[in-house]
Amino acid sequence: MEKLSRIFGRVVQAIPPVFGVTLITFLLTRALPGDPAVFFAGLMANEDTIAQIRAELGLDHSLPVQFLYYLRDLLHGDLGNSLSTGRPVLTELMSRLPASLELTLAGLLLSMAIAIPLGVLAATRPGSWVDHLCRVLVTAGVSLPTFFTGLFLIYIFYYLLGWAPSPLGRLDFLYLSPPQVTGFYSIDAALAGDWEVFWASLRQMILPAITLSLFALAPIARMTRAAMLAALSGEYVRTARANGLGGARVIWVYAFRNAALPVLTTLGMVFSFLLGANVLVEKVFSWPGIGSYAIGALVASDYAAVQGFVLCMALLFVVVNLFIDVVLTLIDPRIGLES
Amino acid sequence: MKRRDFLRAGSATIGGAALLPFLRALPASAAAGDDTLLVVIGDTINSLDLHRTGTNRPSYQVAVNIYDRLVRFGTKTLEDGTIAYDSTVIEPEIAESWEVAEDGKSITFKISPKAKFWDGSQVTAEDVKWSFDRAVTLGGFPLTQMKAGSMSSPEQFVVVDEMTFRVDLPAPSKLALPDLAVPVPLVINSKVAMEHATEDDPWATEYLHENPAGSGPYKVTRWDAGQQFVYERNEDWALGTLPPMKRVIVREVPSAATRRALLERGDVDFYMDVPSKDAKEMAESGVAKVEGAPIDNCLHVLGLNVAMAPFDNKLVRQAIAFALPYEDILAAGAYGRGKPMWGGTEASPSTTEWPQPFPYATDLEKAKALMEEAGFADGFETTLSYNLGLADWMEPTALLIQESLAKIGITATLDKIPGANWRTAALVEKRLPMHLENFGGWLNYPDYYFYWAYIEGHLFNSSNYSNPEIASLVEETLTMETDDPAYEPNIKRMIEIAFEDVPRIPLYQPYLDAAMKPEVEGYVSWFHRQLAVTNMAKG
């Protein structure tokens, strides 16, 4: 019961940030330099056509009125139409979000698979070669910009060695996208039993996922190492060891379970961060995700699209953090006991 | 609407015989075969309808390839073997013949019985009128471009009979016919379009945005917004030689480095808008073939805003024209992919060739002397603005100019302007004192360039230049035939004034470069700077 009401309270807390974000995005997009009416009127337009387009866009109303219209549309699930692509923003985001999510999740899983064992090993053997390797990888991950890693990987594995498939987005020329269920090509292809497309989509993901995972590796490995070090020096670990429990059991059951809490929190942050930060990776690998969409929209002062993107990202942030908090509440016995 | 539904809907209305079947994978021959061309482009297209408000420049290529026009430009082979369009040759397309009235105030077109839309129906004068009415009614860029050919109102477009169409002009103009060969006056299947028109949308912009209805040599059978689109040859096209390529897949690859890697690895066949550096390196290494021709009627210039001191002083402008490091700019900013526009020997031109080298060259002593004469022996401070969207050539160019101007005492602070704001700042408000600019006129006449770039208040006159003599010369010459006795002296006088006053200092005439696999042939460099697929072949 205690836990349930805590979770409910946490959900309620998520509402004000969403409203705040809506307002701030609205104001920020209006503060962007550049006049969308002028931009969309085209290079050769005159005063009349610009005024006509401004009226069509509803930009001739005052800001509060524009905001009310915007809220009303939002409540109807209408994010507006993107001017540059001529399609509803919601449709665009829905078709591009899975691409970004698929790549981000793949990158995150990959980095978790490397960073967590590495962090644990580094913590249990401080000063050993594993610890040094961990330090090198963390430093490299933090200091190498993603576009550089991306281009570097393309140069080595695609251009020089020819091992990787061409960096042409989610599927090579040869393949057509599988019937849409989840929007994740790999899952959709597997569901449709189309293994050729399944492998093709996985192959396309390898290089960008490695690029992203190198970037995400640093915070996860560092946090795992620090949390494990703290846990291993805890009294309960000493007690467990004193009682003669086996090394692996102490590390994974006693120490790692406790260390998992800060690692989980970090994962939530890294995920949200990756989703926004993979714009450059998307550009380099021609990945049709929401990052490249947002950049295009920004350049074109496409208000509806930018607002839709920021709102979508904010919601994801809120949802991911909410989800992590709920999981933490559920798995951490201390949280329930304290209050 | 889901994409797959769109594809089905699209294929149902296009109704052609040879549509892309809905396979999971294209036949292996599609990617490797000789009948499919794989193209990558850097920019995303955002519409299949050129007339729509908000359609971006890269989308023009779709209009170029899938729609026919009444007439088209011919092509010519340049000395170095590259093929370019020929602005002096106008060929029949939908119109099998045309006749200009005695008084020059109307042109009557006979529509070819071979002109058939994709659904098999005959192209009629009604369709032409509907399409032209649409171009001038929807406003914005299409209207402005039509106006260049003296066409601005639907009353000018007359259906004489089913196969005869007439354009009435307020006065004879040499620009009217060529203006019908640019991408804008495309001919749409009006019957199909009107089936999808609504009261709010009488010109079917919603429908044609995603579902083209034309008669051109290619159809778009697939469009995944933000990713790729696929052209499929219209096997029934009879208005010219059937294009060699059966299918052309155009994939969007935003990163220039990735595009180059794809081509050098041989995974794609062709890409355009090659950055000058890549063009030079690939041409030298021989891994790929680079072809390009100077863009007609286009100049990269340094604009000096004459509405602002000290650029209102002609001597200051001339001093700057003598202080620019032209050769370095062409070498470092354009990697040699441009035609020099400096070092001319005559103060008054002996030919009407345009563009032609201006009588300036790097001469710091002369520049200093002119600065002193102008009363600026100690120099002055100013800003040099450029468009971040075109940073690949503007950034190095601006740095070189900054460095060189410092030598004659001018301290120029660099001012980077984001692409979205550029038009407002440079062209609409015309508030940039010193700036880089790159106007190119679609119609290849010097007076057309002067009309846009040297007349007060006109869009590309970012220098706020005003000169009554040029204004009256342009007005008089713009519609005049080139064989008119007054044409040559008028043009020469315009160029002479531009030489003397230099509100725009030309740096060089840029190339339009395309890189391709060695076996790819038939690339034509067009004034609209888009890829026309019709001539492309794989040897």
PDB file of N, CA, C and O in Angstrom, chain B residues 36 76 82 92 96 109 163 178 184 230 238 252 279 282 307 316 318 358 379 398 428 450 467 469 482 486:
ATOM      1  N   THR B  36      19.424   0.061 -63.395  1.00  0.00           N
ATOM      2  CA  THR B  36      19.064   0.828 -62.210  1.00  0.00           C
ATOM      3  C   THR B  36      20.212   1.735 -61.811  1.00  0.00           C
ATOM      4  O   THR B  36      21.352   1.305 -61.737  1.00  0.00           O
ATOM      5  N   LYS B  76      24.236  20.716 -75.138  1.00  0.00           N
ATOM      6  CA  LYS B  76      25.426  20.886 -75.973  1.00  0.00           C
ATOM      7  C   LYS B  76      26.601  20.239 -75.248  1.00  0.00           C
ATOM      8  O   LYS B  76      26.574  20.075 -74.022  1.00  0.00           O
ATOM      9  N   THR B  82      32.170  17.634 -71.151  1.00  0.00           N
ATOM     10  CA  THR B  82      30.978  17.608 -70.309  1.00  0.00           C
ATOM     11  C   THR B  82      29.770  18.115 -71.096  1.00  0.00           C
ATOM     12  O   THR B  82      29.910  18.891 -72.038  1.00  0.00           O
ATOM     13  N   PRO B  92      10.936  21.119 -79.019  1.00  0.00           N
ATOM     14  CA  PRO B  92       9.548  20.793 -78.694  1.00  0.00           C
ATOM     15  C   PRO B  92       9.470  19.726 -77.607  1.00  0.00           C
ATOM     16  O   PRO B  92      10.327  18.847 -77.537  1.00  0.00           O
ATOM     17  N   GLU B  96       4.310  20.264 -80.266  1.00  0.00           N
ATOM     18  CA  GLU B  96       5.115  19.760 -81.379  1.00  0.00           C
ATOM     19  C   GLU B  96       5.608  20.922 -82.235  1.00  0.00           C
ATOM     20  O   GLU B  96       6.617  20.810 -82.915  1.00  0.00           O
ATOM     21  N   PHE B 109       0.670  27.325 -79.493  1.00  0.00           N
ATOM     22  CA  PHE B 109       1.323  26.018 -79.449  1.00  0.00           C
ATOM     23  C   PHE B 109       0.396  24.940 -79.993  1.00  0.00           C
ATOM     24  O   PHE B 109      -0.780  24.890 -79.638  1.00  0.00           O
ATOM     25  N   MET B 163      -6.384  20.770 -79.118  1.00  0.00           N
ATOM     26  CA  MET B 163      -4.954  20.535 -79.312  1.00  0.00           C
ATOM     27  C   MET B 163      -4.184  21.821 -79.592  1.00  0.00           C
ATOM     28  O   MET B 163      -3.039  21.782 -80.037  1.00  0.00           O
ATOM     29  N   PRO B 178      11.572  30.995 -73.409  1.00  0.00           N
ATOM     30  CA  PRO B 178      12.469  30.259 -72.494  1.00  0.00           C
ATOM     31  C   PRO B 178      11.849  30.041 -71.118  1.00  0.00           C
ATOM     32  O   PRO B 178      12.102  29.020 -70.472  1.00  0.00           O
ATOM     33  N   VAL B 184       8.998  25.427 -63.591  1.00  0.00           N
ATOM     34  CA  VAL B 184       7.686  25.823 -63.066  1.00  0.00           C
ATOM     35  C   VAL B 184       6.487  25.494 -63.971  1.00  0.00           C
ATOM     36  O   VAL B 184       5.515  24.897 -63.502  1.00  0.00           O
ATOM     37  N   VAL B 230      11.858   6.643 -55.418  1.00  0.00           N
ATOM     38  CA  VAL B 230      12.238   5.788 -56.535  1.00  0.00           C
ATOM     39  C   VAL B 230      11.538   6.261 -57.810  1.00  0.00           C
ATOM     40  O   VAL B 230      10.324   6.435 -57.833  1.00  0.00           O
ATOM     41  N   ALA B 238       6.806   9.228 -75.302  1.00  0.00           N
ATOM     42  CA  ALA B 238       7.158   9.291 -76.723  1.00  0.00           C
ATOM     43  C   ALA B 238       7.631  10.674 -77.146  1.00  0.00           C
ATOM     44  O   ALA B 238       7.757  10.962 -78.323  1.00  0.00           O
ATOM     45  N   GLU B 252      18.580   9.545 -49.490  1.00  0.00           N
ATOM     46  CA  GLU B 252      19.075  10.740 -48.810  1.00  0.00           C
ATOM     47  C   GLU B 252      20.182  10.376 -47.835  1.00  0.00           C
ATOM     48  O   GLU B 252      19.979   9.571 -46.937  1.00  0.00           O
ATOM     49  N   ALA B 279      35.442  17.202 -54.973  1.00  0.00           N
ATOM     50  CA  ALA B 279      35.464  17.150 -56.432  1.00  0.00           C
ATOM     51  C   ALA B 279      36.900  17.139 -56.933  1.00  0.00           C
ATOM     52  O   ALA B 279      37.274  16.336 -57.796  1.00  0.00           O
ATOM     53  N   MET B 282      38.728  13.748 -55.824  1.00  0.00           N
ATOM     54  CA  MET B 282      38.276  12.557 -56.559  1.00  0.00           C
ATOM     55  C   MET B 282      38.715  12.619 -58.016  1.00  0.00           C
ATOM     56  O   MET B 282      39.098  11.606 -58.597  1.00  0.00           O
ATOM     57  N   ALA B 307      24.160  51.652 -49.439  1.00  0.00           N
ATOM     58  CA  ALA B 307      23.340  52.510 -48.585  1.00  0.00           C
ATOM     59  C   ALA B 307      24.057  52.809 -47.273  1.00  0.00           C
ATOM     60  O   ALA B 307      23.544  53.540 -46.442  1.00  0.00           O
ATOM     61  N   VAL B 316      36.084  53.579 -52.406  1.00  0.00           N
ATOM     62  CA  VAL B 316      36.260  52.527 -51.398  1.00  0.00           C
ATOM     63  C   VAL B 316      35.925  51.175 -52.017  1.00  0.00           C
ATOM     64  O   VAL B 316      36.642  50.189 -51.832  1.00  0.00           O
ATOM     65  N   GLN B 318      36.038  50.344 -55.154  1.00  0.00           N
ATOM     66  CA  GLN B 318      37.093  49.946 -56.095  1.00  0.00           C
ATOM     67  C   GLN B 318      38.348  49.500 -55.355  1.00  0.00           C
ATOM     68  O   GLN B 318      39.004  48.542 -55.755  1.00  0.00           O
ATOM     69  N   PHE B 358      35.927  41.025 -64.540  1.00  0.00           N
ATOM     70  CA  PHE B 358      35.915  42.451 -64.222  1.00  0.00           C
ATOM     71  C   PHE B 358      37.356  42.966 -64.255  1.00  0.00           C
ATOM     72  O   PHE B 358      38.292  42.213 -63.995  1.00  0.00           O
ATOM     73  N   GLY B 379      42.020  53.501 -42.923  1.00  0.00           N
ATOM     74  CA  GLY B 379      41.095  52.366 -42.956  1.00  0.00           C
ATOM     75  C   GLY B 379      39.860  52.617 -42.110  1.00  0.00           C
ATOM     76  O   GLY B 379      39.569  53.747 -41.703  1.00  0.00           O
ATOM     77  N   ALA B 398      35.516  34.066 -46.718  1.00  0.00           N
ATOM     78  CA  ALA B 398      35.415  35.201 -45.811  1.00  0.00           C
ATOM     79  C   ALA B 398      36.718  35.391 -45.034  1.00  0.00           C
ATOM     80  O   ALA B 398      37.184  36.521 -44.852  1.00  0.00           O
ATOM     81  N   VAL B 428      15.919  40.628 -47.939  1.00  0.00           N
ATOM     82  CA  VAL B 428      14.686  41.378 -47.690  1.00  0.00           C
ATOM     83  C   VAL B 428      15.008  42.713 -47.035  1.00  0.00           C
ATOM     84  O   VAL B 428      14.691  43.776 -47.547  1.00  0.00           O
ATOM     85  N   PHE B 450      20.956  41.435 -64.375  1.00  0.00           N
ATOM     86  CA  PHE B 450      20.925  42.823 -63.905  1.00  0.00           C
ATOM     87  C   PHE B 450      19.562  43.172 -63.319  1.00  0.00           C
ATOM     88  O   PHE B 450      19.464  43.907 -62.350  1.00  0.00           O
ATOM     89  N   ASN B 467      20.788  52.956 -59.648  1.00  0.00           N
ATOM     90  CA  ASN B 467      21.370  53.740 -60.726  1.00  0.00           C
ATOM     91  C   ASN B 467      20.315  53.886 -61.812  1.00  0.00           C
ATOM     92  O   ASN B 467      19.915  52.917 -62.441  1.00  0.00           O
ATOM     93  N   GLU B 469      20.333  54.983 -64.739  1.00  0.00           N
ATOM     94  CA  GLU B 469      20.706  54.592 -66.105  1.00  0.00           C
ATOM     95  C   GLU B 469      20.574  53.073 -66.276  1.00  0.00           C
ATOM     96  O   GLU B 469      20.000  52.604 -67.260  1.00  0.00           O
ATOM     97  N   THR B 482      17.510  39.457 -78.855  1.00  0.00           N
ATOM     98  CA  THR B 482      18.959  39.658 -78.832  1.00  0.00           C
ATOM     99  C   THR B 482      19.497  40.177 -80.167  1.00  0.00           C
ATOM    100  O   THR B 482      20.613  40.662 -80.238  1.00  0.00           O
ATOM    101  N   ALA B 486      19.712  47.616 -80.683  1.00  0.00           N
ATOM    102  CA  ALA B 486      20.005  48.312 -79.425  1.00  0.00           C
ATOM    103  C   ALA B 486      20.502  47.355 -78.350  1.00  0.00           C
ATOM    104  O   ALA B 486      21.063  47.784 -77.342  1.00  0.00           O
TER     105      ALA B 486
END
